[in-house]
């Protein structure tokens, strides 16, 4: 693993559910964060955790330095917004899309997830359960036509892709 993602991890409070928020800043420089209040923050995704105390969150985009060489220069790599994990049981990569129209959000989100999974590298093998969530708060329910995209994603990344805004309790 080139980058130590774990040094950016923070524990999540043991609550019934919490939200993941991709802040709406004009510069796009603020990382995603965990929110415990629906009344103060607009949740892009809801995470069910049933008061468990073993959840960890990593803000990836705008937080973890992921770079690629382009024309001999280091450039910031496209990445997903966040990761959730429980010990070595389950890892979950999360891309948050807010108010995106059209279908380009789907392809772009899958690309961001794939790039982050690639950076995570062989570390992925230590997890029993591997998931990725592509959450679009404007389109919380996605038609079944995306099943083909999900199958291609699984084959390419060895990670199950779910396209919805509710992230089920990690096992």
Coordinates of C-alpha atoms in Angstrom, one line a residue:
X1 CA 0.0 0.0 0.0
X2 CA 1.6 3.3 -1.1
X3 CA -0.6 5.5 1.1
X4 CA -1.4 4.8 4.8
X5 CA -5.1 5.4 4.7
X6 CA -5.5 4.3 8.3
X7 CA -3.6 7.3 9.7
X8 CA -6.6 9.4 8.5
X9 CA -9.2 7.3 10.3
X10 CA -11.4 8.5 13.0
X11 CA -13.8 6.6 15.1
X12 CA -17.6 7.1 14.8
X13 CA -19.8 7.6 17.8
X14 CA -22.0 4.6 18.7
X15 CA -25.4 5.9 17.4
X16 CA -28.3 4.3 15.6
X17 CA -27.4 6.0 12.4
X18 CA -25.3 8.8 11.1
X19 CA -24.9 10.8 7.9
X20 CA -22.1 11.3 5.4
X21 CA -21.9 14.8 4.1
X22 CA -20.0 16.1 1.1
X23 CA -19.8 19.8 2.0
X24 CA -21.2 22.3 -0.5
X25 CA -18.2 24.6 -0.8
X26 CA -17.6 26.6 -3.9
X27 CA -13.9 25.7 -4.2
X28 CA -14.6 22.0 -3.7
X29 CA -11.7 21.7 -1.2
X30 CA -13.4 20.5 2.0
X31 CA -13.4 16.8 2.7
X32 CA -16.5 14.8 3.5
X33 CA -17.4 14.4 7.1
X34 CA -19.6 12.4 9.5
X35 CA -22.7 14.2 10.8
X36 CA -24.9 13.2 13.7
X37 CA -27.6 15.8 13.1
X38 CA -30.0 15.9 10.2
X39 CA -31.3 19.2 11.3
X40 CA -27.9 21.0 10.8
X41 CA -26.4 19.1 7.9
X42 CA -27.8 17.8 4.6
X43 CA -26.9 14.1 4.6
X44 CA -25.8 12.7 1.2
X45 CA -25.9 9.1 2.6
X46 CA -27.3 7.5 5.7
X47 CA -25.3 4.9 7.5
X48 CA -27.0 2.3 9.7
X49 CA -24.8 1.3 12.6
X50 CA -27.1 0.2 15.4
X51 CA -25.1 1.8 18.2
X52 CA -21.9 -0.1 17.4
X53 CA -18.7 1.3 18.6
X54 CA -16.3 -0.3 16.0
X55 CA -17.0 1.9 13.0
X56 CA -14.2 4.0 11.5
X57 CA -14.4 6.8 8.9
X58 CA -11.8 8.1 6.5
X59 CA -12.3 11.3 4.5
X60 CA -10.4 10.5 1.3
X61 CA -11.0 13.3 -1.3
X62 CA -9.4 16.6 -0.2
X63 CA -7.8 14.8 2.7
X64 CA -5.6 11.8 1.8
X65 CA -2.8 12.8 -0.6
X66 CA -3.3 10.6 -3.6
X67 CA -1.1 11.5 -6.6
X68 CA -0.4 10.3 -10.1
X69 CA 2.3 11.2 -12.6
X70 CA 1.0 13.2 -15.6
X71 CA 3.6 14.4 -18.1
X72 CA 6.3 13.9 -15.4
X73 CA 4.5 16.0 -12.8
X74 CA 2.7 14.8 -9.6
X75 CA -1.1 15.6 -10.0
X76 CA -3.8 15.0 -7.5
X77 CA -5.7 11.8 -8.4
X78 CA -9.4 11.6 -8.6
X79 CA -10.7 9.7 -5.6
X80 CA -13.9 8.7 -3.8
X81 CA -15.1 10.9 -0.9
X82 CA -14.8 8.5 2.0
X83 CA -14.3 5.0 3.4
X84 CA -15.8 3.2 6.3
X85 CA -14.4 0.1 7.9
X86 CA -14.6 -2.3 10.8
X87 CA -11.3 -4.0 11.9
X88 CA -10.5 -6.5 9.1
X89 CA -14.0 -7.6 8.5
X90 CA -15.6 -5.0 6.2
X91 CA -14.3 -2.2 4.1
X92 CA -16.6 0.2 2.3
X93 CA -15.6 2.8 -0.3
X94 CA -18.2 5.7 -0.7
X95 CA -18.7 8.2 -3.4
X96 CA -21.2 11.0 -2.6
X97 CA -23.0 12.8 -5.4
X98 CA -25.2 15.8 -4.5
X99 CA -27.8 17.1 -6.9
X100 CA -26.1 15.6 -10.0
X101 CA -28.4 15.4 -13.1
X102 CA -28.0 13.1 -16.1
X103 CA -26.2 9.8 -16.2
X104 CA -22.6 11.1 -16.2
X105 CA -22.6 11.0 -12.4
X106 CA -22.7 7.2 -12.5
X107 CA -19.7 6.7 -14.7
X108 CA -17.7 9.4 -13.0
X109 CA -18.5 8.0 -9.5
X110 CA -17.5 4.5 -10.5
X111 CA -14.3 5.8 -11.9
X112 CA -13.5 7.7 -8.6
X113 CA -14.3 4.5 -6.6
X114 CA -12.1 2.4 -8.9
X115 CA -9.1 4.7 -8.6
X116 CA -9.3 4.8 -4.8
X117 CA -9.6 1.0 -4.7
X118 CA -6.5 0.8 -6.9
X119 CA -4.6 3.1 -4.5
X120 CA -5.7 0.9 -1.6
X121 CA -4.0 -2.0 -3.4
X122 CA -3.2 -5.4 -1.8
X123 CA -4.5 -4.1 1.6
X124 CA -8.0 -4.9 0.2
X125 CA -7.2 -8.6 0.5
X126 CA -7.3 -8.6 4.3
X127 CA -11.0 -7.7 4.3
X128 CA -13.7 -10.4 4.3
X129 CA -16.4 -8.1 2.9
X130 CA -15.7 -5.5 0.3
X131 CA -18.3 -2.9 -0.7
X132 CA -18.5 0.3 -2.6
X133 CA -21.5 2.7 -2.5
X134 CA -22.3 5.3 -5.1
X135 CA -24.8 7.6 -3.4
X136 CA -26.7 10.3 -5.2
X137 CA -28.9 12.3 -2.9
X138 CA -30.9 13.6 -5.9
X139 CA -31.6 10.1 -7.1
X140 CA -31.8 7.9 -4.0
X141 CA -33.6 5.1 -5.9
X142 CA -31.7 3.8 -8.9
X143 CA -33.4 1.7 -11.6
X144 CA -32.3 -1.9 -12.2
X145 CA -30.8 -1.0 -15.5
X146 CA -27.6 -0.3 -13.6
X147 CA -27.2 -4.0 -12.8
X148 CA -24.8 -4.4 -15.8
X149 CA -22.6 -1.6 -14.5
X150 CA -22.6 -3.2 -11.1
X151 CA -21.5 -6.5 -12.5
X152 CA -18.7 -4.9 -14.5
X153 CA -17.5 -3.1 -11.4
X154 CA -17.5 -6.3 -9.4
X155 CA -15.5 -8.1 -12.1
X156 CA -13.0 -5.3 -12.4
X157 CA -12.5 -4.4 -8.7
X158 CA -13.5 -7.5 -6.8
X159 CA -15.8 -5.2 -4.8
X160 CA -19.6 -5.3 -4.7
X161 CA -21.1 -1.9 -5.9
X162 CA -24.4 -0.7 -4.5
X163 CA -26.0 2.4 -6.0
X164 CA -28.2 3.9 -3.2
X165 CA -28.1 6.4 -0.4
X166 CA -28.7 4.0 2.5
X167 CA -25.5 2.1 3.7
X168 CA -26.5 -1.0 5.5
X169 CA -24.9 -1.9 8.8
X170 CA -21.4 -3.3 8.2
X171 CA -20.8 -6.9 9.3

